[in-house]
Short mmCIF file of N, CA, C and O in Angstrom, two decimals:
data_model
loop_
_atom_site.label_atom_id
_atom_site.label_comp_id
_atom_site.label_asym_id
_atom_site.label_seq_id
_atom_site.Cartn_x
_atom_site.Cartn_y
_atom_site.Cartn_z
N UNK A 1 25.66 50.37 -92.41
CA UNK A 1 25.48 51.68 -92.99
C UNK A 1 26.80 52.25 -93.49
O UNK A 1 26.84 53.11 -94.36
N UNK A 2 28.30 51.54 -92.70
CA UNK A 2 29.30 52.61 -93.29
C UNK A 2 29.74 52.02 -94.44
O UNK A 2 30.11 52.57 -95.47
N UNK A 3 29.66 50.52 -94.10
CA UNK A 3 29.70 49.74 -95.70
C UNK A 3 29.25 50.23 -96.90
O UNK A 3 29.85 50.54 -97.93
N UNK A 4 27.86 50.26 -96.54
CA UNK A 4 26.96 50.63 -98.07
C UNK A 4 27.55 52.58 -98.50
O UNK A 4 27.37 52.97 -99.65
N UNK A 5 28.10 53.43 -97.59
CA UNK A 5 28.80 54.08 -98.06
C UNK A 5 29.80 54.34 -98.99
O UNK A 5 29.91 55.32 -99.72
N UNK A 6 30.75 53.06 -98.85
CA UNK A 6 31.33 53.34 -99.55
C UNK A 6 31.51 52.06 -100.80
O UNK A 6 32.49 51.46 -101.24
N UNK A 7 30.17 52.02 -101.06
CA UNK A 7 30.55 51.12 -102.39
C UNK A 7 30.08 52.04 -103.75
O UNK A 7 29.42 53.08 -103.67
N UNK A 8 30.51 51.51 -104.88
CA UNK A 8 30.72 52.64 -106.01
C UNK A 8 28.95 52.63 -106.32
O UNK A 8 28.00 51.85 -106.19
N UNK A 9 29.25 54.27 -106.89
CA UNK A 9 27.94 54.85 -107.50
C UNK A 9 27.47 53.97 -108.35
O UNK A 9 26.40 53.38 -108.23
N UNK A 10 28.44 53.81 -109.42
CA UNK A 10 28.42 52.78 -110.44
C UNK A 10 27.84 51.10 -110.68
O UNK A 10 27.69 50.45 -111.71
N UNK A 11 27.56 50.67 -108.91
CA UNK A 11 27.41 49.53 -108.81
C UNK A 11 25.94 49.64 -108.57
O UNK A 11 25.32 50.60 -108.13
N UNK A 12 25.38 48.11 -109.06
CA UNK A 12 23.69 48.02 -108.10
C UNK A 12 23.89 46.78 -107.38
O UNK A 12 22.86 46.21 -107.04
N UNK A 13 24.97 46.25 -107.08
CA UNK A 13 25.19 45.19 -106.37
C UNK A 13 25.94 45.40 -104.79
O UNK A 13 26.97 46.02 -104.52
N UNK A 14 25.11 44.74 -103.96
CA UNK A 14 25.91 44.93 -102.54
C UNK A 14 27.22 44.51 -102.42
O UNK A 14 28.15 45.16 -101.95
N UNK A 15 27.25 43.07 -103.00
CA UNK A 15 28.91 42.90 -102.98
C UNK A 15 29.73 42.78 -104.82
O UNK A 15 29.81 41.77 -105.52
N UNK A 16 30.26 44.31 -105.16
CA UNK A 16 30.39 44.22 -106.38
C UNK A 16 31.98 43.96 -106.34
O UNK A 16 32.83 44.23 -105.50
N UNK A 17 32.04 43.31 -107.66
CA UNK A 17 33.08 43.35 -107.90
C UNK A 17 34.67 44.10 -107.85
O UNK A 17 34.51 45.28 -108.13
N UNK A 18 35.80 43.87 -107.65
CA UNK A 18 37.08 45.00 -107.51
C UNK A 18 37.08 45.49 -109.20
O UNK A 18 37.06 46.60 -109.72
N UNK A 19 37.12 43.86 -109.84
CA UNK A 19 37.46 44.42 -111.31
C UNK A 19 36.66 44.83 -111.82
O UNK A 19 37.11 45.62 -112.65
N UNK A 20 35.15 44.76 -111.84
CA UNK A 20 34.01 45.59 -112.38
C UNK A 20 33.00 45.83 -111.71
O UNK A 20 31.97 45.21 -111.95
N UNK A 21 33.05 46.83 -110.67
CA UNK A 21 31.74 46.91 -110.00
C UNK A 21 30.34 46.95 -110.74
O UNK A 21 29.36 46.69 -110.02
N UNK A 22 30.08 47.27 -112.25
CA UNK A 22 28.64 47.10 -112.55
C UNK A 22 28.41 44.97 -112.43
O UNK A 22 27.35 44.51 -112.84
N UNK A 23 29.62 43.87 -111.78
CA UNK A 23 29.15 42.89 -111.68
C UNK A 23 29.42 42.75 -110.04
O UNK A 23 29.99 43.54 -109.30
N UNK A 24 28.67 41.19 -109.68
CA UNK A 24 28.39 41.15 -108.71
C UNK A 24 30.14 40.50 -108.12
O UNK A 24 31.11 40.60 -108.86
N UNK A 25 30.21 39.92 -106.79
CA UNK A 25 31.78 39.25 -106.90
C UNK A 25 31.05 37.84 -107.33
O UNK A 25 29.94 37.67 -107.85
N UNK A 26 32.04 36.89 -106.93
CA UNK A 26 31.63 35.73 -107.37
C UNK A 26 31.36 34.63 -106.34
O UNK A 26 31.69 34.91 -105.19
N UNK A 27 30.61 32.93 -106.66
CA UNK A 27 30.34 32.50 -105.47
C UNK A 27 31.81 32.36 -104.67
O UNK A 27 31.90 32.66 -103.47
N UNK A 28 33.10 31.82 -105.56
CA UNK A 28 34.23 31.52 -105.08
C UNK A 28 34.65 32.44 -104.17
O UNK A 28 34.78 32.04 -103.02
N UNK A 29 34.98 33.92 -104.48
CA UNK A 29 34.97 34.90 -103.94
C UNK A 29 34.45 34.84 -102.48
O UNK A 29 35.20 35.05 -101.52
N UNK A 30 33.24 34.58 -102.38
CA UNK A 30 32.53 34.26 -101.19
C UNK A 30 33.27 33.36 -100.81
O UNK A 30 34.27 33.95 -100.39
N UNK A 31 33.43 32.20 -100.68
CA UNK A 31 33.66 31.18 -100.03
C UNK A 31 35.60 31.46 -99.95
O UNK A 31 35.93 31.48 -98.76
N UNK A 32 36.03 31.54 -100.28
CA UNK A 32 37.53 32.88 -99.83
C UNK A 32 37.44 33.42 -98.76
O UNK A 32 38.17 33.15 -97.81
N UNK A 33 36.35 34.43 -98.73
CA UNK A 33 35.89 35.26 -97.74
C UNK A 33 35.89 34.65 -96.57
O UNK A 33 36.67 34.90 -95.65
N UNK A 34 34.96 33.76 -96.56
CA UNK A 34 34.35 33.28 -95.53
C UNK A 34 34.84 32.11 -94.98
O UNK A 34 34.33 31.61 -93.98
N UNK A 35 35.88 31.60 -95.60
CA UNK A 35 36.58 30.03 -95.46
C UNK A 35 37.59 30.44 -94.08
O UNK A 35 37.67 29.55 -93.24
N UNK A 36 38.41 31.79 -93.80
CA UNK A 36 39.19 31.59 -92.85
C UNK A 36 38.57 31.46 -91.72
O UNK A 36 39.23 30.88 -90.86
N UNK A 37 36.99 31.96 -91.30
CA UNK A 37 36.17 32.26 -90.09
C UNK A 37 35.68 30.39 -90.44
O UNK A 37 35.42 30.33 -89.24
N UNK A 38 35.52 29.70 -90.69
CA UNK A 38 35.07 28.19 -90.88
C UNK A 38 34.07 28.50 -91.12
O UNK A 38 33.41 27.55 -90.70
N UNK A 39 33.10 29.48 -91.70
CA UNK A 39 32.17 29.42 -92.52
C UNK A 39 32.05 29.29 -93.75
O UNK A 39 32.87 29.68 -94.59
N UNK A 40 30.30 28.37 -94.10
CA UNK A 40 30.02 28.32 -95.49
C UNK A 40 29.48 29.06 -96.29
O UNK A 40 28.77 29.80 -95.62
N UNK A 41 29.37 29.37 -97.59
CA UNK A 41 28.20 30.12 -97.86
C UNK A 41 26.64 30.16 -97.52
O UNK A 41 25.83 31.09 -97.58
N UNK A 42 26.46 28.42 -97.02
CA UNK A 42 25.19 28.54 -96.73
C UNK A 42 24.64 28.65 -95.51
O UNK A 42 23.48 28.83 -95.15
N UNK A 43 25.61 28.50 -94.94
CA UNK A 43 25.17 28.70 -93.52
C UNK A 43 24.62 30.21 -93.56
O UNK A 43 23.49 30.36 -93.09
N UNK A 44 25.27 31.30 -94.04
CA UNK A 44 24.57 32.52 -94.42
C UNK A 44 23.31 32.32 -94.96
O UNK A 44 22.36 32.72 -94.29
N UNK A 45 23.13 31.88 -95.87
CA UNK A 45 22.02 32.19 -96.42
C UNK A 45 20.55 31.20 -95.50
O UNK A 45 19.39 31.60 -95.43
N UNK A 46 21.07 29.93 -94.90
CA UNK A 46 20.66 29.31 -93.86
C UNK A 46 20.00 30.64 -92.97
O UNK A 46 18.85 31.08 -93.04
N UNK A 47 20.96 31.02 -92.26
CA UNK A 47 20.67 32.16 -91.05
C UNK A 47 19.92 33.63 -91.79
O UNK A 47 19.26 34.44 -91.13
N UNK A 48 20.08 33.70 -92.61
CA UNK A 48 19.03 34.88 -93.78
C UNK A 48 17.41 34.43 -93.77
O UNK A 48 16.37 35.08 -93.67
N UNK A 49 17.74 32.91 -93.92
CA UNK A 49 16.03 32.69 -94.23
C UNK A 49 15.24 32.27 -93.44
O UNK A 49 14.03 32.10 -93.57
N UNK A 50 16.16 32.01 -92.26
CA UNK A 50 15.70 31.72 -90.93
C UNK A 50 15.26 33.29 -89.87
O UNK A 50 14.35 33.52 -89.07
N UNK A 51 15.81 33.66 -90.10
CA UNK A 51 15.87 35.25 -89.56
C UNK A 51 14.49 35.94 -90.11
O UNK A 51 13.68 36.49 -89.36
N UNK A 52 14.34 35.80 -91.57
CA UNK A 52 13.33 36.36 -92.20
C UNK A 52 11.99 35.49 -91.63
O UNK A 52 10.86 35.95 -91.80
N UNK A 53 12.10 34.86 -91.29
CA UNK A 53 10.94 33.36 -90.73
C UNK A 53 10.46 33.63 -89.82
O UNK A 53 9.25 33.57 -89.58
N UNK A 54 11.68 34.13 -88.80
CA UNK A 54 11.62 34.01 -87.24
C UNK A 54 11.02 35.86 -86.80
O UNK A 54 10.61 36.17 -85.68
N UNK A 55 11.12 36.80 -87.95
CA UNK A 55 10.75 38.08 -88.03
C UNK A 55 9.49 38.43 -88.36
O UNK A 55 9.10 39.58 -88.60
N UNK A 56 8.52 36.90 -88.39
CA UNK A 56 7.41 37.08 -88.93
C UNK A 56 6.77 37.50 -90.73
O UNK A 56 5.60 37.56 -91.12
N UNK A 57 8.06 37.74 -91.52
CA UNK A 57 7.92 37.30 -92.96
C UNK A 57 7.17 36.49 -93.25
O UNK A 57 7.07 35.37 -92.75
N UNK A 58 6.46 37.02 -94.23
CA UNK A 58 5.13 35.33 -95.09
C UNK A 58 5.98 34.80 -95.61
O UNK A 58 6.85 35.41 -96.23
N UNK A 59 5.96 33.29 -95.47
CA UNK A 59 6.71 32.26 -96.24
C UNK A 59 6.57 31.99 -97.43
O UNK A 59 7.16 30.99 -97.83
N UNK A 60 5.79 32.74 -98.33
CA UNK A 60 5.90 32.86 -99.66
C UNK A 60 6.89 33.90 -99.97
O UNK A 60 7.66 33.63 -100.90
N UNK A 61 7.04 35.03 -99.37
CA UNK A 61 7.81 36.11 -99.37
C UNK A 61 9.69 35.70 -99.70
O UNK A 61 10.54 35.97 -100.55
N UNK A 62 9.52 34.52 -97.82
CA UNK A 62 10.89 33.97 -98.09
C UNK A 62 11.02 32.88 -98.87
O UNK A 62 12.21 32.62 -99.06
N UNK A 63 10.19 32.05 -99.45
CA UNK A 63 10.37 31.24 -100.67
C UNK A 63 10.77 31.97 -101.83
O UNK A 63 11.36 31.40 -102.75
N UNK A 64 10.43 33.52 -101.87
CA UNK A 64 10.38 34.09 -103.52
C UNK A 64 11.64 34.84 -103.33
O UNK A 64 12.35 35.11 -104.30
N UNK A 65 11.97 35.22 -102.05
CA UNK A 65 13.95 35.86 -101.82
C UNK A 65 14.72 34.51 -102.56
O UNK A 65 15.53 34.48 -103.49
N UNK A 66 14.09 33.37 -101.72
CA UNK A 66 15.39 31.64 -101.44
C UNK A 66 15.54 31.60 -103.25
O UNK A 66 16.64 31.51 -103.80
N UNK A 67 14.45 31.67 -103.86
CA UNK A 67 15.10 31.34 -105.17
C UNK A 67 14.07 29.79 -105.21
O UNK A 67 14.22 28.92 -106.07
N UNK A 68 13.04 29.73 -104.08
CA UNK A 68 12.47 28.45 -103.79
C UNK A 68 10.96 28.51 -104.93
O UNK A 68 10.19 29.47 -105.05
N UNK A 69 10.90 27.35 -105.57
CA UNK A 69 9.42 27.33 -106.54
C UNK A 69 8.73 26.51 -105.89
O UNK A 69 7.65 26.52 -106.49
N UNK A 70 8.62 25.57 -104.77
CA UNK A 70 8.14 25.48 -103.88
C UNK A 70 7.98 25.21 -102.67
O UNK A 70 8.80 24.47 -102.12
N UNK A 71 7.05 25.65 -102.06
CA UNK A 71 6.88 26.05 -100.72
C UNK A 71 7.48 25.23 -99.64
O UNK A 71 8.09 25.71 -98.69
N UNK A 72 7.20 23.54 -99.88
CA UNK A 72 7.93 22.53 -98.98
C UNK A 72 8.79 22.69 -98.68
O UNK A 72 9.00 22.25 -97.55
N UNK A 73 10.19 23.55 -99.53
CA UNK A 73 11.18 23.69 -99.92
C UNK A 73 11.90 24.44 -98.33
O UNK A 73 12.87 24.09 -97.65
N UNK A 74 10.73 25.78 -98.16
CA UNK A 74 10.98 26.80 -97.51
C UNK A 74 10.69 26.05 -96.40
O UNK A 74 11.64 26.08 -95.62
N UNK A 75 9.80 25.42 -96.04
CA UNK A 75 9.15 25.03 -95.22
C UNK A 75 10.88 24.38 -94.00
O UNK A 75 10.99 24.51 -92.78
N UNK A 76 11.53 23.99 -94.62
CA UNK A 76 12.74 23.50 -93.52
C UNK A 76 13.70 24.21 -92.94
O UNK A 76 14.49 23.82 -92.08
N UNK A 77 13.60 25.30 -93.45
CA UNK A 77 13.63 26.44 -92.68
C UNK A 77 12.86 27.13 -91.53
O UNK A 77 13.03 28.22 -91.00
N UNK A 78 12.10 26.32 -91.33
CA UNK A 78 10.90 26.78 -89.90
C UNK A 78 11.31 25.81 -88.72
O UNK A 78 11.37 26.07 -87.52
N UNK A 79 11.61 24.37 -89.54
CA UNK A 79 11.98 23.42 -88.46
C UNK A 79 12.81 23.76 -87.13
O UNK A 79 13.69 24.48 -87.58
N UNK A 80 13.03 23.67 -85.83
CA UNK A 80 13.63 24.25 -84.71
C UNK A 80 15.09 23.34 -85.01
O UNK A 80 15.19 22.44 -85.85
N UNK A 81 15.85 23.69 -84.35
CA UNK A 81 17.20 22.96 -84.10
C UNK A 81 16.94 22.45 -82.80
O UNK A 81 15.97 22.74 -82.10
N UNK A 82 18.14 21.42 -82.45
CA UNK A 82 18.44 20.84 -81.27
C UNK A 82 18.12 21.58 -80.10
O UNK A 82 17.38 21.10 -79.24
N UNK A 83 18.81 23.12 -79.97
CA UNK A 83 19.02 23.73 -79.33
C UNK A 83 18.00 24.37 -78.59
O UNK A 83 17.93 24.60 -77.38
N UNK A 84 16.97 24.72 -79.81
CA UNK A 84 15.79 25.34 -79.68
C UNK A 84 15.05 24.65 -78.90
O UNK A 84 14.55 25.04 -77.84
N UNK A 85 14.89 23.10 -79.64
CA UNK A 85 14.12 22.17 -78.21
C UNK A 85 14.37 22.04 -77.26
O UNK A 85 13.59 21.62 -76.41
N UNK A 86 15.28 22.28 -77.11
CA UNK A 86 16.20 22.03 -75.42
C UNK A 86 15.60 23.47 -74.99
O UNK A 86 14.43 23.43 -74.64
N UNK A 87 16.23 24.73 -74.97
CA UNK A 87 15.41 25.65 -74.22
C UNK A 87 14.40 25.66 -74.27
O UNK A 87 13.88 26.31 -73.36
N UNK A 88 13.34 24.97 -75.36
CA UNK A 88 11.71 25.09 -74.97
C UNK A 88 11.36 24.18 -74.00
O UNK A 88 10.24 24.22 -73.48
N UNK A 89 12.15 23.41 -73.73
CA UNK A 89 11.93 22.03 -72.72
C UNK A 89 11.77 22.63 -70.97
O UNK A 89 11.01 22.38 -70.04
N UNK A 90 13.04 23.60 -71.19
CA UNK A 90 13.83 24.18 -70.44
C UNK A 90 12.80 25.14 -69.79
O UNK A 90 12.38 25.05 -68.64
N UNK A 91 12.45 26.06 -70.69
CA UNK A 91 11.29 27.19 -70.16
C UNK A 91 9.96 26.75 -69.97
O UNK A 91 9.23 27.61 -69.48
N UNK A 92 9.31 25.44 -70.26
CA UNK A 92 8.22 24.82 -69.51
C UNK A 92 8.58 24.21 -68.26
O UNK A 92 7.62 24.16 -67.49
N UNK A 93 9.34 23.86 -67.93
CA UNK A 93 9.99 23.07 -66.94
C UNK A 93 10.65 23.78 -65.65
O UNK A 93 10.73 23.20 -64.57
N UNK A 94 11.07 24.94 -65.83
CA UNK A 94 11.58 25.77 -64.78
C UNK A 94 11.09 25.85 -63.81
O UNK A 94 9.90 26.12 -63.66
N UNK A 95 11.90 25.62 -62.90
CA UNK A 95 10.89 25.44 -61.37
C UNK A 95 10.89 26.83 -60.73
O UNK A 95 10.28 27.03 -59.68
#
């Protein structure tokens, strides 16, 4: 919320530009950003469409955010991780 405060009137983009806020920044820009924390860009957008999945979103919904034309596409985004199986293993199993 204090973010979206202070970005310009002028902009319709969440992350706008320094040199022209009516544009967006750029992918490079991003990956700048995000390169000193050892993140990728997609791992964001990974954890965006997974989030939207896991929030009960229709998967057409998050296919038509991803930029996805079809559905299979979205669909690997539902798949569990390693991790996930292991605590589901974990919480049937608890003695």
């Amino acid at each position: 919320q204090l973010y979206l405060r202070t970005l310009p009137s002028n902009s319709d983009w969440l992350f706008p530009s320094r040199q022209d806020p009516r544009k967006p920044i750029t992918p490079r820009t991003v990956q700048r950003i995000l390169a000193p924390y050892g993140l990728h860009p997609h791992a964001l957008r990974h954890t965006f469409l997974r989030s939207l999945l896991r929030s009960g979103t229709d998967i057409s919904s998050v296919a038509a955010l991803a930029g996805h034309q079809n559905l299979t596409t979205t669909l690997r985004y539902t798949l569990p991780h390693m991790e996930e199986l292991e605590q589901a293993i974990d919480r049937a199993f608890r003695a």
